[in-house]
PDB file of C-alpha atoms in Angstrom:
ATOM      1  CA  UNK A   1     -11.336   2.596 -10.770  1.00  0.00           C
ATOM      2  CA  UNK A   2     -11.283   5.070  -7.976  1.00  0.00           C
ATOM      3  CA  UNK A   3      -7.957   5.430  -6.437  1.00  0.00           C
ATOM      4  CA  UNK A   4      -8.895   6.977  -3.305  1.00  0.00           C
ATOM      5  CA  UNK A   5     -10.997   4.614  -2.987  1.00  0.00           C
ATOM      6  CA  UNK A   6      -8.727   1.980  -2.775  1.00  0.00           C
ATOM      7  CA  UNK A   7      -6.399   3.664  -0.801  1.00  0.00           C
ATOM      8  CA  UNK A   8      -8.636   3.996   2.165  1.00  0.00           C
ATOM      9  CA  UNK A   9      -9.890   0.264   0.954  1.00  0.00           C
ATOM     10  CA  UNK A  10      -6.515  -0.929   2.193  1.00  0.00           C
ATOM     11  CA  UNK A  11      -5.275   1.369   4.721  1.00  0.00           C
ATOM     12  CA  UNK A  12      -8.075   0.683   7.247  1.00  0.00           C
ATOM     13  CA  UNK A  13      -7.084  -2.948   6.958  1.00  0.00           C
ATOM     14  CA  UNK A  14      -3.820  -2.000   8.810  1.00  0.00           C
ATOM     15  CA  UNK A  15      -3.697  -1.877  12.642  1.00  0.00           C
ATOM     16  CA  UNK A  16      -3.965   1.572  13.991  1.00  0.00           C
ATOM     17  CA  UNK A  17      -0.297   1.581  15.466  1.00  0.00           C
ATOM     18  CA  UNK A  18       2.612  -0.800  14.878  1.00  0.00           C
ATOM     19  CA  UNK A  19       5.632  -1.923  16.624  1.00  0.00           C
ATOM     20  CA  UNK A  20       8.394  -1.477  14.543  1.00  0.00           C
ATOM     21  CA  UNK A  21      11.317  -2.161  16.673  1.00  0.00           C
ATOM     22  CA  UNK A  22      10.890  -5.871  14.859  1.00  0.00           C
ATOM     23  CA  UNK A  23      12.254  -5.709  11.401  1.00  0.00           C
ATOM     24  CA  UNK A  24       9.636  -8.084  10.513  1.00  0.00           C
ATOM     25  CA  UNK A  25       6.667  -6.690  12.319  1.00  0.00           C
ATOM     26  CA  UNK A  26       5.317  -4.514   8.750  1.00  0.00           C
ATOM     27  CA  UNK A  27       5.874  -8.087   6.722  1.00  0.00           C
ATOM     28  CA  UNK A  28       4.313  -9.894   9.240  1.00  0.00           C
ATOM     29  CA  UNK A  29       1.052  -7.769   8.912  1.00  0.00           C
ATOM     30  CA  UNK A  30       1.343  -7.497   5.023  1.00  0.00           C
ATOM     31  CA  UNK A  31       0.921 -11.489   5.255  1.00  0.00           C
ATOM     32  CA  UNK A  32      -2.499 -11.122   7.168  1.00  0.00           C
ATOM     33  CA  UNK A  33      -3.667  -8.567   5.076  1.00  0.00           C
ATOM     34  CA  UNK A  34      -2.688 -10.396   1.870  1.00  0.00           C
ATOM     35  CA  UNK A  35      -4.345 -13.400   3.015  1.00  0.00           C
ATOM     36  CA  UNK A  36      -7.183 -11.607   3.787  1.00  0.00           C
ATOM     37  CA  UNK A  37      -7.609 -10.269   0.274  1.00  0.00           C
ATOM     38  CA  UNK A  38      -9.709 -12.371  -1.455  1.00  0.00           C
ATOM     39  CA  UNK A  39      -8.303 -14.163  -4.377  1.00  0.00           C
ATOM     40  CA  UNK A  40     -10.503 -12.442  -6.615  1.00  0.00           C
ATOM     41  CA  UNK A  41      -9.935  -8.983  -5.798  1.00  0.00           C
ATOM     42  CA  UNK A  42      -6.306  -8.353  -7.506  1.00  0.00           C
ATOM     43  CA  UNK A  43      -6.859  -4.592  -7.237  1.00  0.00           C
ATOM     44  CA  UNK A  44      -6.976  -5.195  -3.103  1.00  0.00           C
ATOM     45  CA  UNK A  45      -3.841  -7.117  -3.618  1.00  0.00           C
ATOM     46  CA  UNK A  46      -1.786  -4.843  -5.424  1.00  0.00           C
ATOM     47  CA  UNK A  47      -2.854  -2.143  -3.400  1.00  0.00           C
ATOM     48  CA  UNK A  48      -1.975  -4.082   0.317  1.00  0.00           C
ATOM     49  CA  UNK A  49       1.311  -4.250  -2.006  1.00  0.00           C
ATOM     50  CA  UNK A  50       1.816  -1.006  -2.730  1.00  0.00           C
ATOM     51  CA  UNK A  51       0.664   0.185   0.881  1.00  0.00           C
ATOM     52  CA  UNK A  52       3.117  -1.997   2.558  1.00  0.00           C
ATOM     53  CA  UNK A  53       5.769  -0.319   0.505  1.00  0.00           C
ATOM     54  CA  UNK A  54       4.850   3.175   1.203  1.00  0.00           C
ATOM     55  CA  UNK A  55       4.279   2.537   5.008  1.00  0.00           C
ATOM     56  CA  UNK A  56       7.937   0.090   4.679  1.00  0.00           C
ATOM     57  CA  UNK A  57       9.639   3.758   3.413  1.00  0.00           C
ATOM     58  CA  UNK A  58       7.704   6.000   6.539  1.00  0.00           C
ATOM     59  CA  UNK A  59       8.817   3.190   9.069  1.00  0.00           C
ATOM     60  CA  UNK A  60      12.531   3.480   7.865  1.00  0.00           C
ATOM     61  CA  UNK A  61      12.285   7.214   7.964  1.00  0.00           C
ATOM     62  CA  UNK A  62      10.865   7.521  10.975  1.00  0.00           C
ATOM     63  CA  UNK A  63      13.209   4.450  12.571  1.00  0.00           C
ATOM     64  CA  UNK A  64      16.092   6.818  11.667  1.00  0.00           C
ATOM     65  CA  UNK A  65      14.174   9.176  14.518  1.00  0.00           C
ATOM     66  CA  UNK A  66      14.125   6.379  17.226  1.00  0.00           C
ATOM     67  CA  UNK A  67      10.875   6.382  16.680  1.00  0.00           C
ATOM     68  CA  UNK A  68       9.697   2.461  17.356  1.00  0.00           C
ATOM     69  CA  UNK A  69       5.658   3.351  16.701  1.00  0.00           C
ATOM     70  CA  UNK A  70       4.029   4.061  13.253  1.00  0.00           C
ATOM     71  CA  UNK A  71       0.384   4.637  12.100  1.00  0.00           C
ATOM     72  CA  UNK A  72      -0.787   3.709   8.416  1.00  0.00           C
ATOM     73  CA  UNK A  73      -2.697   6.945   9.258  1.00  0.00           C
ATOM     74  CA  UNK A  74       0.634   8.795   8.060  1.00  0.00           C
ATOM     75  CA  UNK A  75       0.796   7.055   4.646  1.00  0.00           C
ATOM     76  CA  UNK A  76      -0.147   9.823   2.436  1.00  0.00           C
ATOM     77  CA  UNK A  77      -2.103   8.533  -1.404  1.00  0.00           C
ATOM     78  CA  UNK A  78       0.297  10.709  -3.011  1.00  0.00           C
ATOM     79  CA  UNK A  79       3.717   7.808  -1.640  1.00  0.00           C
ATOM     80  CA  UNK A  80       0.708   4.993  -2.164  1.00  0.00           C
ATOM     81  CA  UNK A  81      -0.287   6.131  -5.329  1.00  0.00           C
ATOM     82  CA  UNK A  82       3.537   6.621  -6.964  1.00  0.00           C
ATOM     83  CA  UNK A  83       4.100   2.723  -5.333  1.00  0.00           C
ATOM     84  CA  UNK A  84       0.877   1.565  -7.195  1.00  0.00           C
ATOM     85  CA  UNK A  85       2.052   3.270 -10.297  1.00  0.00           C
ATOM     86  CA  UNK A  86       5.377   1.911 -10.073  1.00  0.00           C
ATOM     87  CA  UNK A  87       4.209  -1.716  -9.587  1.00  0.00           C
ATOM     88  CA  UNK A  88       1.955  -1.552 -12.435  1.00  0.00           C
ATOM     89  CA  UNK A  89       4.307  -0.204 -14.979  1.00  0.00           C
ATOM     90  CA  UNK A  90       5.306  -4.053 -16.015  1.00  0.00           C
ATOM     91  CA  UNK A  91       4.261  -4.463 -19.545  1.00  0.00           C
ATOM     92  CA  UNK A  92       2.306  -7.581 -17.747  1.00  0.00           C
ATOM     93  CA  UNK A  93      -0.043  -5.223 -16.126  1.00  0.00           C
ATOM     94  CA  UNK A  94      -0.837  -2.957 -19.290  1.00  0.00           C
ATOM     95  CA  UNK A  95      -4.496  -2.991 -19.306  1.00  0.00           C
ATOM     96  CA  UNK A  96      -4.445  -2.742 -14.985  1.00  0.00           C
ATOM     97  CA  UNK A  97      -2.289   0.160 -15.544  1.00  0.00           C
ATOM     98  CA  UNK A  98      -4.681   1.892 -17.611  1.00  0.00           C
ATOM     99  CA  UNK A  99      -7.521   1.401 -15.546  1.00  0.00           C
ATOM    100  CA  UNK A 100      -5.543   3.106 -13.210  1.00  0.00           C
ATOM    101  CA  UNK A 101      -4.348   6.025 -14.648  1.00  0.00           C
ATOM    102  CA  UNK A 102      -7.848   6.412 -16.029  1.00  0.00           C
ATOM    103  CA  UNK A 103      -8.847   7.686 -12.792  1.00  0.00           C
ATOM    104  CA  UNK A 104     -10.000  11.188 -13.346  1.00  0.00           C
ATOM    105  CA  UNK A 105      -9.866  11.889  -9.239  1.00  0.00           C
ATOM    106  CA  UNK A 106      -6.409  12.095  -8.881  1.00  0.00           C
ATOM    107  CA  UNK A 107      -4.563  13.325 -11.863  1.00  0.00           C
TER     108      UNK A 107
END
């Protein structure tokens, strides 16, 4: 498992710039991207997840600024990575979690 990896795996998915003066507009993307992901690919999945989260948080900070375009560009690994972490703590995602973690590249 390469974490990096998969953050730039699922950040280029994401439209360069988005509206956000629609509450909806991030969700609405999420959706494409999640049906996108092939079924088979859970680690894609959790990761559109867990980037939709951390670029959720930026838009809400930056919203605060007036500021009514974002780019996943400014999604850092370090707010994707504590997302993906957080989602997979579940006991129901044990041995996902410690494929994870067992990522030498970013710990």
């Amino acid at each position: 498992m390469d974490k990096v990896e998969l953050f730039e795996r699922v950040r280029i998915l994401w439209p360069k710039r988005i509206e956000i003066e629609d509450s909806n507009a991030l969700w609405r993307v999420y959706k494409c991207i999640e049906e996108f992901a092939p079924d088979d690919d859970h680690w894609l999945q959790l990761a559109a997840w867990a980037f939709h989260q951390a670029l959720h948080a930026y838009a809400d900070r930056v919203r605060s600024e007036d500021c009514l375009t974002i780019s996943p560009e400014n999604v850092f690994f370090e707010e994707f990575d504590r997302r993906m972490r957080f989602n997979l703590a579940d006991e129901s995602w044990e041995m996902e979690r410690k494929l994870y973690e067992d990522d030498a590249h970013t710990d």
